[in-house]
Coordinates of C-alpha atoms and ligand atoms in Angstrom, one line a residue:
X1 CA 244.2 87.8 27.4
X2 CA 243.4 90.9 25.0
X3 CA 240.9 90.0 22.1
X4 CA 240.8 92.4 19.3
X5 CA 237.0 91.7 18.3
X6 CA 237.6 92.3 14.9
X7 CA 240.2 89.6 14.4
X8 CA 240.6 85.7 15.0
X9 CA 242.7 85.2 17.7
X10 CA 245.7 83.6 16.0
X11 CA 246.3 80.1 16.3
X12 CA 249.8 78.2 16.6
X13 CA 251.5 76.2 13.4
X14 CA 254.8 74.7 12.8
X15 CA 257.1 76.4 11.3
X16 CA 257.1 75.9 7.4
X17 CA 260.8 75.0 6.9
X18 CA 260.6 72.2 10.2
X19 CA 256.9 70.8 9.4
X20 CA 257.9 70.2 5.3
X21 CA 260.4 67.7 7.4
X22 CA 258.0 65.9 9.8
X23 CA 254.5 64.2 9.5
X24 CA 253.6 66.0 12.8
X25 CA 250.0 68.1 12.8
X26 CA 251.0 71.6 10.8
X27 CA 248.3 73.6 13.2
X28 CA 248.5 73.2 16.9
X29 CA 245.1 74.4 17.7
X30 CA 244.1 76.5 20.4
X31 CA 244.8 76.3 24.0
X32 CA 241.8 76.8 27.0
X33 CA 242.6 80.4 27.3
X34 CA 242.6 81.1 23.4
X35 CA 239.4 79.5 22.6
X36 CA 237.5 81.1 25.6
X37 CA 238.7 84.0 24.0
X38 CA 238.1 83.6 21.1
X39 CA 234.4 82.3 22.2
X40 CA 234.2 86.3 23.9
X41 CA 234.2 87.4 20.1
X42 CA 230.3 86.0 19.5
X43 CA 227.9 88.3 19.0
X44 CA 225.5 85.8 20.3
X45 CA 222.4 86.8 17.1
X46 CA 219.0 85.9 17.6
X47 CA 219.0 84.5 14.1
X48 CA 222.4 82.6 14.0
X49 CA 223.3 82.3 10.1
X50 CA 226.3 79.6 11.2
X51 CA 223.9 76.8 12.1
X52 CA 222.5 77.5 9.0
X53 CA 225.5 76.9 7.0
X54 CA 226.4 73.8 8.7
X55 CA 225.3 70.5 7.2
X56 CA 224.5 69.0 10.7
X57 CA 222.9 72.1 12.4
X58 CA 225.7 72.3 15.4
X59 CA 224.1 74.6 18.3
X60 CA 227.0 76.6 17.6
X61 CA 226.1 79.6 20.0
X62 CA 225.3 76.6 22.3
X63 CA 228.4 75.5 22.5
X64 CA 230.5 78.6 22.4
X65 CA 229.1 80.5 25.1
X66 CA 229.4 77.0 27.4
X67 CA 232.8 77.1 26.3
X68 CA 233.2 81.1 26.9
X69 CA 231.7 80.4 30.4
X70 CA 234.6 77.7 31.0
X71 CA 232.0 74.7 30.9
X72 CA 234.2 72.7 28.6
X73 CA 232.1 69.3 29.4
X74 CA 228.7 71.0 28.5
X75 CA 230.0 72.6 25.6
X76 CA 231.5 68.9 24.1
X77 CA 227.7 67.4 25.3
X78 CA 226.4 70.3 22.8
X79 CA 228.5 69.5 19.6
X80 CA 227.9 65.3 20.5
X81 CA 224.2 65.8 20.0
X82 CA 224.7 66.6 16.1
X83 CA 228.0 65.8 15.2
X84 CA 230.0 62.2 16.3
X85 CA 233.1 63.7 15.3
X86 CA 233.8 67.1 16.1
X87 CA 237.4 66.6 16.4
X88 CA 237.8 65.0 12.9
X89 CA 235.8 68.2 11.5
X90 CA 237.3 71.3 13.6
X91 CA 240.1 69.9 11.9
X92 CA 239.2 69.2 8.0
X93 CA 235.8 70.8 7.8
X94 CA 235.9 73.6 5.0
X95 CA 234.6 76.3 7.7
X96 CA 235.0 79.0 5.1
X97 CA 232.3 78.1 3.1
X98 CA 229.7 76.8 6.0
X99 CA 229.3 78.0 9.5
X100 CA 232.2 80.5 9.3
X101 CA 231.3 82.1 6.0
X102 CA 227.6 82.6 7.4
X103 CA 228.9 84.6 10.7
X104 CA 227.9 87.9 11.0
X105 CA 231.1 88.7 12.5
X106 CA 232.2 88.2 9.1
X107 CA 230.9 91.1 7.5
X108 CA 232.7 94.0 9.1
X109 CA 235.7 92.3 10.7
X110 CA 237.3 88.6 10.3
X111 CA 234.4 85.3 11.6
X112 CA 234.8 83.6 14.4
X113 CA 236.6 80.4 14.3
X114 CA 234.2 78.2 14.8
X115 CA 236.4 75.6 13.7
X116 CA 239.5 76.0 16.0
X117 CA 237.1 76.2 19.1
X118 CA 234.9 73.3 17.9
X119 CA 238.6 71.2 17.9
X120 CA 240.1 72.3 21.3
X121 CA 236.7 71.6 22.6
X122 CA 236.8 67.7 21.3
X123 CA 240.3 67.3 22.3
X124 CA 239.8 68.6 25.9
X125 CA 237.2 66.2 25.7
X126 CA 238.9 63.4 24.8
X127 CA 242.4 64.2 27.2
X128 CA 239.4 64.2 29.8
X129 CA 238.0 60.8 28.9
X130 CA 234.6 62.3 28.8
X131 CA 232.1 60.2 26.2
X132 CA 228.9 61.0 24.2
X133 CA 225.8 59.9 25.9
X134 CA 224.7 56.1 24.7
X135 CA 220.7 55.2 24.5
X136 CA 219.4 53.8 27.6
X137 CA 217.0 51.5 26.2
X138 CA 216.9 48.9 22.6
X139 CA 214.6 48.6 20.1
X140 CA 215.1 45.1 18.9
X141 CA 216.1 45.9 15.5
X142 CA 219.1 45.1 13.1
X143 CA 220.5 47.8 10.7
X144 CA 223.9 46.7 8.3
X145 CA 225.7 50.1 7.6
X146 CA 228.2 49.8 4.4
X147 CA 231.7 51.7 5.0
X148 CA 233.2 53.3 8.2
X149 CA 234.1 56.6 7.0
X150 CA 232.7 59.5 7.9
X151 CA 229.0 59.0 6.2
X152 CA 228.4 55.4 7.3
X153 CA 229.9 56.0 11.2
X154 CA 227.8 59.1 11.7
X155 CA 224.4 57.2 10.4
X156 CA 225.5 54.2 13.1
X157 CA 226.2 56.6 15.5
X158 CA 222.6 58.3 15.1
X159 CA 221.1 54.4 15.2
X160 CA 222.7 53.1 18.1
X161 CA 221.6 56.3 19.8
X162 CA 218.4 55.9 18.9
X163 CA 218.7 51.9 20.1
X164 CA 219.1 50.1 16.9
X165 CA 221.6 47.3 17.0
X166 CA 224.2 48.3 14.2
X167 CA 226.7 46.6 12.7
X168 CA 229.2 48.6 10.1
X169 CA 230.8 46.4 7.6
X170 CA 234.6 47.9 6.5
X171 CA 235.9 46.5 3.6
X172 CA 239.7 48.0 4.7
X173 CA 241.4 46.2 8.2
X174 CA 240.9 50.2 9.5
X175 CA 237.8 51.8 10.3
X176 CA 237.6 55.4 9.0
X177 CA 237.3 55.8 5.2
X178 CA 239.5 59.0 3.7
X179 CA 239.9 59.9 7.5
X180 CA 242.5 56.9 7.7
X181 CA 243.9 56.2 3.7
X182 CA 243.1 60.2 2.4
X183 CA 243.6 62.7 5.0
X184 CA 247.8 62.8 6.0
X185 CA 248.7 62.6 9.2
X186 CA 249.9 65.9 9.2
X187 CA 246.6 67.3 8.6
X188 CA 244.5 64.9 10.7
X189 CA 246.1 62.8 13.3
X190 CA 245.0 59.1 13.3
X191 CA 245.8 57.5 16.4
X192 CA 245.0 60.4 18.4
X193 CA 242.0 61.9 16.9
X194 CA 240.1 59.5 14.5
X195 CA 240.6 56.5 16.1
X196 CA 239.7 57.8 19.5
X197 CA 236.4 59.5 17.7
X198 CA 235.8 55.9 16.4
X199 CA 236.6 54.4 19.7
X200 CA 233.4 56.4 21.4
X201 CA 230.8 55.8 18.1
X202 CA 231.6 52.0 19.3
X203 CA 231.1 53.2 22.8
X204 CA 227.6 53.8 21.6
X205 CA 227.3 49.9 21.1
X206 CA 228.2 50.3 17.2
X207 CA 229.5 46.7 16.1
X208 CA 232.2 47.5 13.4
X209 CA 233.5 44.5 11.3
X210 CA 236.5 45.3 8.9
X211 CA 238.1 43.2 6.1
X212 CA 234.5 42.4 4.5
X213 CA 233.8 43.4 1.1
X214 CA 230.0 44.2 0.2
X215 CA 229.1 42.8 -3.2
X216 CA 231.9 40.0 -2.5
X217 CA 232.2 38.8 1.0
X218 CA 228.4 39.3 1.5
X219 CA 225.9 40.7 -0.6
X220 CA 223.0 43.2 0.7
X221 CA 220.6 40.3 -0.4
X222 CA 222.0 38.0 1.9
X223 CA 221.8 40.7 4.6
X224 CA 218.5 41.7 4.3
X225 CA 217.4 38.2 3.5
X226 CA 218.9 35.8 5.9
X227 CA 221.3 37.3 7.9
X228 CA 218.4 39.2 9.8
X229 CA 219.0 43.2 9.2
X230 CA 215.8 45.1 8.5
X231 CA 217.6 48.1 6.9
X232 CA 220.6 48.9 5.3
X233 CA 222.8 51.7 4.9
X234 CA 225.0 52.2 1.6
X235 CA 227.8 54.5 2.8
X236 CA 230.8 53.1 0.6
X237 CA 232.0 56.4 -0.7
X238 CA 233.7 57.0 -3.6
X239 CA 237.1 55.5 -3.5
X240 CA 237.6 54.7 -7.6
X241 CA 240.6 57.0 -9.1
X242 CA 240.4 58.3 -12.3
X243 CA 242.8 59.0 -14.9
X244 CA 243.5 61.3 -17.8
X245 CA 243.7 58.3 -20.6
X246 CA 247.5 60.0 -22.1
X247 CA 250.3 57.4 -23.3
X248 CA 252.8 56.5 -20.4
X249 CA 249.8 56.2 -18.1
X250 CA 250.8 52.4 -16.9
X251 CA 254.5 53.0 -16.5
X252 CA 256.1 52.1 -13.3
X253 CA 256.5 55.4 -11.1
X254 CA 252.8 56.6 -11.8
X255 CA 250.2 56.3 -8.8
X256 CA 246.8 57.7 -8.4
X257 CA 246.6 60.0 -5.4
X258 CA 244.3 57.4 -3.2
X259 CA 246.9 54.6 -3.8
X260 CA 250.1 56.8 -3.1
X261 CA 248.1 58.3 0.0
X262 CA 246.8 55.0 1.2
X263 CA 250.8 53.9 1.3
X264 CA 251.7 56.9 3.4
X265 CA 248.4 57.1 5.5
X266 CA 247.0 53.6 5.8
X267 CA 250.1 51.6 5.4
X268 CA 252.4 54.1 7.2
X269 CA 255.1 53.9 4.6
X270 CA 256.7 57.1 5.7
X271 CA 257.7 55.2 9.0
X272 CA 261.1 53.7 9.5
X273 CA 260.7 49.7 8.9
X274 CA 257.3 50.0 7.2
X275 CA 256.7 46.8 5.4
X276 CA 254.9 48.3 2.4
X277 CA 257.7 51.0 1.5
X278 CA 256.8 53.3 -0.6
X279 CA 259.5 55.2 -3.6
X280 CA 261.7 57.6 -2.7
X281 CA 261.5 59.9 -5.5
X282 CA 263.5 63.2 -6.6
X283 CA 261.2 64.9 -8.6
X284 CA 257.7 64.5 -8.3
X285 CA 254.7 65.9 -10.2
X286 CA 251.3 65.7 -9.4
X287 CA 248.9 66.3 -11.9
X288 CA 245.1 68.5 -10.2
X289 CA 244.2 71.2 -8.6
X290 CA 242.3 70.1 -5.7
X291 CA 242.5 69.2 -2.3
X292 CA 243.7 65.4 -2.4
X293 CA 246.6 67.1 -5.2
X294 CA 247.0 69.2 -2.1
X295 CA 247.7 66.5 0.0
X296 CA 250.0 64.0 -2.2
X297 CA 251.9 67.0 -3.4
X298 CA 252.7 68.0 0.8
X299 CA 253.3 63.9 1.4
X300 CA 255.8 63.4 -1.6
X301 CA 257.6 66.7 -0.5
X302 CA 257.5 65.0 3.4
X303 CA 259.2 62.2 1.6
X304 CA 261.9 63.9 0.3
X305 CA 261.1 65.1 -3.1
X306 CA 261.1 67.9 -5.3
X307 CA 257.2 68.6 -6.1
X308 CA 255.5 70.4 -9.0
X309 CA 251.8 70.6 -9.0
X310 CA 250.7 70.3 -12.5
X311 CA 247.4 72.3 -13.4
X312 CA 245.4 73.3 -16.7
X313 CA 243.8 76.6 -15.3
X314 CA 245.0 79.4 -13.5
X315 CA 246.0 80.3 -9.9
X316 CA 241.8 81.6 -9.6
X317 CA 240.4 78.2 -10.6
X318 CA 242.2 76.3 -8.0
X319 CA 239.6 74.3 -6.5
X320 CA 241.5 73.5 -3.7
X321 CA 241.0 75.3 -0.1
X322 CA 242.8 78.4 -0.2
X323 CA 244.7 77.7 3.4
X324 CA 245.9 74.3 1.8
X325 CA 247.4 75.9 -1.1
X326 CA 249.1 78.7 1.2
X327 CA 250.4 76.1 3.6
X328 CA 251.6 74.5 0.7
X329 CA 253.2 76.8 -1.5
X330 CA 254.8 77.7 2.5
X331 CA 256.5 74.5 1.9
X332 CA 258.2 74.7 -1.1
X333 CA 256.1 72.7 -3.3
X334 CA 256.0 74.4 -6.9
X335 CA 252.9 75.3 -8.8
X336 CA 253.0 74.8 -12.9
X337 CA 249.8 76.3 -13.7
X338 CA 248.0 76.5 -16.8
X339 CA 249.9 73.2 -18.2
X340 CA 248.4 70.4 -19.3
X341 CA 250.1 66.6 -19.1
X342 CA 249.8 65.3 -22.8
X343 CA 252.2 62.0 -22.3
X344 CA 254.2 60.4 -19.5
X345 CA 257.4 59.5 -20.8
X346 CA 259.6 56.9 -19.8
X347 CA 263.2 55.0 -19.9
X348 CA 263.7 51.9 -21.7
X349 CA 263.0 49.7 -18.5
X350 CA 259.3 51.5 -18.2
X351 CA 260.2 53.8 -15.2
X352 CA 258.9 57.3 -15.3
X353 CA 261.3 59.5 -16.1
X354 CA 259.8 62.9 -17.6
X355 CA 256.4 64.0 -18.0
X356 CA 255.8 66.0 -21.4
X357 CA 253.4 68.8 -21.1
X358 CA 251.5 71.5 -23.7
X359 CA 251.0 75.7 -22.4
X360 CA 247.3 76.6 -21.6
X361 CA 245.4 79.5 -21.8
X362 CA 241.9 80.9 -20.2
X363 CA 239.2 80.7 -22.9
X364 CA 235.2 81.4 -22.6
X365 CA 233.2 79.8 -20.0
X366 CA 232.3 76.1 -19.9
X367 CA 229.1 74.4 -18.7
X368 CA 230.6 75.0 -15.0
X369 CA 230.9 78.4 -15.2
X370 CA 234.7 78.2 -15.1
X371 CA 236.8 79.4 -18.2
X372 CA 237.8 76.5 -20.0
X373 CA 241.3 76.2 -20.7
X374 CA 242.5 75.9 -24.2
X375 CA 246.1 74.2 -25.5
X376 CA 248.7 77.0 -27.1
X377 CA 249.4 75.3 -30.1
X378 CA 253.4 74.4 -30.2
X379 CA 254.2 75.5 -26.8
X380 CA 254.9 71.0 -25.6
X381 CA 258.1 71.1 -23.0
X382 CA 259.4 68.7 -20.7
X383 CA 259.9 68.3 -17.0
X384 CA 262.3 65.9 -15.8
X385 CA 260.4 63.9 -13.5
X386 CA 260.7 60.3 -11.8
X387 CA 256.9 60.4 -10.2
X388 CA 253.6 61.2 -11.7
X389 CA 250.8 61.3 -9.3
X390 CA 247.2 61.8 -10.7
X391 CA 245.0 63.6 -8.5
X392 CA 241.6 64.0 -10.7
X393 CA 238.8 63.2 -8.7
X394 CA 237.3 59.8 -8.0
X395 CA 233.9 58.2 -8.5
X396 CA 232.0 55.7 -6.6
X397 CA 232.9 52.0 -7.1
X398 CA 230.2 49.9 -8.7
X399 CA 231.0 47.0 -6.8
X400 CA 227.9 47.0 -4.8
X401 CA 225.2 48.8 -7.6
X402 CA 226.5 45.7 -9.5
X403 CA 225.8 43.1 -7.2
X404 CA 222.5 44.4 -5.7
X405 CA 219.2 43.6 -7.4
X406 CA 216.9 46.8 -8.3
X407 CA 219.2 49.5 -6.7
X408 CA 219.6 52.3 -9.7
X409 CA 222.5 54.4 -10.2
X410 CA 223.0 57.5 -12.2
X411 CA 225.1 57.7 -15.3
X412 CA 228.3 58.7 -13.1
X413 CA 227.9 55.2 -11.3
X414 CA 226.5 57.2 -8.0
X415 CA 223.6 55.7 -6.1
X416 CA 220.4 57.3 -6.9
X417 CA 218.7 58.5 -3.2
X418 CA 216.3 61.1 -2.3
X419 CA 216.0 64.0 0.3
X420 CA 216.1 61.3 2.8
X421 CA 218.7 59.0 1.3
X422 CA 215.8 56.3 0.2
X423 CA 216.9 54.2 -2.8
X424 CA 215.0 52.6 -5.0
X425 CA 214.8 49.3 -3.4
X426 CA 213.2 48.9 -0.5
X427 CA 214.6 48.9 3.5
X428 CA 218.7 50.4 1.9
X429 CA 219.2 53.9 2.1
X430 CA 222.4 55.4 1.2
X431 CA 224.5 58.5 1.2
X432 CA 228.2 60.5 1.5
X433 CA 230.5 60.2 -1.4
X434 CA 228.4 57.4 -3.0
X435 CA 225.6 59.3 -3.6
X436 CA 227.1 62.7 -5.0
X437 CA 230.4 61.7 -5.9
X438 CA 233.9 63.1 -4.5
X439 CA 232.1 66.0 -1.6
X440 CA 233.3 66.5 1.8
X441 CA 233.5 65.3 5.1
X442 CA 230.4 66.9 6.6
X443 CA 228.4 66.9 3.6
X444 CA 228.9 63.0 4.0
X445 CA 228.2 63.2 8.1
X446 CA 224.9 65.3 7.2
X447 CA 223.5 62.5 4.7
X448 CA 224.2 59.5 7.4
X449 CA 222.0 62.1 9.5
X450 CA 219.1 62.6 7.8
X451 CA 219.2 58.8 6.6
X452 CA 219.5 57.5 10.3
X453 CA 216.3 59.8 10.8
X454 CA 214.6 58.1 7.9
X455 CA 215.8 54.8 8.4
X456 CA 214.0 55.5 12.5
X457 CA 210.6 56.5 10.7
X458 CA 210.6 53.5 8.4
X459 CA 211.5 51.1 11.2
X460 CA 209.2 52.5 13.5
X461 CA 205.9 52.4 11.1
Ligands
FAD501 C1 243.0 62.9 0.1 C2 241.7 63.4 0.4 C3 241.6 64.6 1.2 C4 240.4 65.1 1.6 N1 240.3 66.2 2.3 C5 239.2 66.7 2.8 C6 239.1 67.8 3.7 O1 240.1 68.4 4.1 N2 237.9 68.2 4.1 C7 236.7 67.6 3.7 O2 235.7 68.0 4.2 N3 236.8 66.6 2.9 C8 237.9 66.1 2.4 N4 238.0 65.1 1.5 C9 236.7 64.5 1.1 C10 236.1 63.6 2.2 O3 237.1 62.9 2.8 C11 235.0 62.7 1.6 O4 234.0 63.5 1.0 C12 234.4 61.9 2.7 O5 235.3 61.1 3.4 C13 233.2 61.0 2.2 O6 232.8 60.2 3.2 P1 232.0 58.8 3.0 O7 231.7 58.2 4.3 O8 230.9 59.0 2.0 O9 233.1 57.9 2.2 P2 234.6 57.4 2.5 O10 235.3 58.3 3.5 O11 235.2 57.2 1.2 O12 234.3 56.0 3.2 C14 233.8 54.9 2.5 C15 234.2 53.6 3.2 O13 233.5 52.6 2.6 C16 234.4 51.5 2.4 N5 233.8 50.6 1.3 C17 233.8 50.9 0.0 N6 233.2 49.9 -0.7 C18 232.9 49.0 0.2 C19 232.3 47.7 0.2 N7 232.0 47.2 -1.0 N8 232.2 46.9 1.3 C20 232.6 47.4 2.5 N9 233.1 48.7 2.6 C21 233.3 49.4 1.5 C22 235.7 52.1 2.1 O14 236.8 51.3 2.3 C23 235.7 53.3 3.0 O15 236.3 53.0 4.2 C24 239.2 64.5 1.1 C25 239.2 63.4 0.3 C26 240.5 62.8 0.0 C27 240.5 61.6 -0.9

């Protein structure tokens, strides 16, 4: 296969006018011969800035020149020892920003896709039935890990390797966090990826016990005290939508992102026969700029809807990922930007059925750095809408702070933990989401990391 060394070599995708249809995965990912090509493209640097940029220090030129040499197996063994799920994060990792945007590749031509080669490598993997490498001998020690997603499963992961017994208490009937109710299926497959991923952290001896809520079922007390665990790890995310406090907020037809996602993902409502259905709407606007407004708008256009994504800056500000808003706007869905939702408007039985908004424009720069966006006085319209889904960020739920004594949070309701994920009460650590709010996926595998590591040192003193 020619490789022009200055460019990725392209990967396949569904065609936009079929996949805005279908739930299937939007990229296909590469095949054997593309990513060993694409693995030809390293320039193999003494100093490699990639590992550097990501959160769980992959052996990135490791693993690439195994898979350039055709050693598939040795290459999957490489990622395993720092990341338990390398297929869930060639797939949704924000490459762009870590290991990618660190390549040196990356200065004179396009980066290696690190990301792409780091998924075909866990998927050959897992059509090959090959596993990570369990720990061959126990210590004799108990650790309680709070919430399967993506923080909590790579800190039991870590533990069981080490030998710890570890026991991961879901308070959903699915293991997986966002990778299961966030993510669509269309960007992150569930029964063929995460659950497989999930299948070989329990392969590690990792006990996982769903439909238990922490703070109600059981309480970390009761855990530490007399149910026998000598640590715990607090990895329960930040699942708690928040809304913009306008009139017309609690009328029928208005969702928070996480519960219309849940529906689709979790609940599988977009499935023929599904027994938690979910409304077919027309119109549809969603309300944020970021990635999960990304995601509910491309679901509620899979549904069948017409979809406006409502935002108060400009195009520039979009904090989404720039490939999910191109795959979007791909799609159809439309972008109102620089509006702002002042009411919700609704019929005389309490269904949604407009949503009235006020003209913004760019003024100076607010404490982020970001130009704040200021109403145009008089400019209020209307867009005929049935659906208004808020997509504004979430914050931790205090369940848990609540119900555990001497465990501080911070004003934002997030866990207080140090470099190491320590809190302030003794033997629980905790990290992901939970500790700095809304993040990402390997931001939240890196904290389970370096917390497994400190939970080891504090266990083994
Ligand atoms: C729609 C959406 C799309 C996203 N897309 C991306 C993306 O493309 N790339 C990316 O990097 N990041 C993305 N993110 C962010 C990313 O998913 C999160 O940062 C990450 O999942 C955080 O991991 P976590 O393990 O800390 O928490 P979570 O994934 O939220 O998992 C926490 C788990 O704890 C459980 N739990 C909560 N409270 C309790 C309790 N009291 N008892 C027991 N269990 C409890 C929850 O049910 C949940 O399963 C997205 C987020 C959303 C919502």
């Amino acid at each position: 296969m020619e490789v022009d060394m200055m460019k990725k070599v392209p990967v396949r995708e569904q065609a936009p006018e079929v996949r805005a249809k279908n739930f299937e995965e939007v990229c296909e990912g590469y095949n054997k011969e593309e990513a060993m090509a694409e693995a030809t493209r390293c320039l193999n640097c003494k100093n490699p800035q990639c590992v550097q940029g990501c959160p769980v220090s992959i052996d990135i030129p490791g693993f690439v020149q195994a898979l350039k040499e055709g050693n598939i197996e040795d290459a999957y063994q490489v990622i395993s020892l720092s990341s338990a799920l390398p297929a869930v994060c060639g797939r949704v990792c924000p490459q762009e920003k870590q290991c990618e945007g660190k390549c040196i590749r990356g200065i004179k031509g396009e980066s290696l896709s690190i990301g792409k080669m780091e998924r075909f490598v866990a998927d050959w993997a897992r059509e090959n039935n090959i596993k990570p490498k369990a720990a061959e001998t126990k210590k004799g020690k108990k650790v309680a890990v709070i919430g399967s997603g993506p923080s909590g499963l790579t800190c039991a992961g870590d533990l069981a390797k080490l030998g710890y017994d570890v026991t991961i208490y879901e308070a959903l009937h699915k293991a997986g966090g966002v990778l299961v109710y966030g993510i669509p299926e269309f960007r992150l497959p569930k029964e063929k990826v995460v659950e497989k991923e999930i299948e070989n952290i329990k392969g590690l001896g990792v006990d996982i016990e769903t439909d238990v809520i922490v703070g109600k079922s059981i309480t970390i007390d009761e855990l530490l005290n007399e149910q026998g665990f000598d640590a715990v790890y607090i990895g329960s995310g930040a699942g708690l939508p928040k809304f913009m406090g306008i009139p017309g907020e609690n009328l029928n037809g208005v969702f928070s992102a996480n519960e219309y996602l849940t529906r689709s993902n979790l609940m599988k409502a977009y499935q023929e026969g599904s027994k938690t259905p979910i409304m077919k709407s027309k119109k549809v606007a969603v309300v944020g700029g970021g990635n999960v407004a990304m995601d509910a708008a491309r679901t509620a256009l899979r549904l069948g809807a017409e979809v406006h994504v409502v935002y108060r800056r400009g195009e520039s500000e979009l904090p989404a990922r720039a490939e999910e808003v191109h795959h979007a706007k791909e799609e159809g869905i439309q972008f109102d930007l620089l509006r702002n939702p002042i009411e919700i408007l609704g019929d005389d039985k309490g269904w949604v059925n407009g949503i009235k908004c006020i003209k913004m424009e760019l003024g100076e720069p607010d404490a982020s750095g970001r130009r704040k966006p200021v109403e145009v006085p008089g400019s209020e319209f209307v867009i005929d809408v049935d659906t208004v889904i808020m997509a504004l960020g979430t914050s931790p739920n205090p369940l848990i702070s609540s119900t555990t004594k001497g465990l501080d949070v911070n004003p934002r309701k997030c866990i207080v933990a140090d470099e190491v994920g320590k809190t302030s009460r003794d033997a629980v650590y905790a990290g992901g989401d939970a500790v700095t709010g809304a993040a990402t996926v390997i931001l939240a595998m890196g904290a389970g990391k370096t917390a497994a590591k400190a939970i080891d040192e504090f266990l083994s003193k």
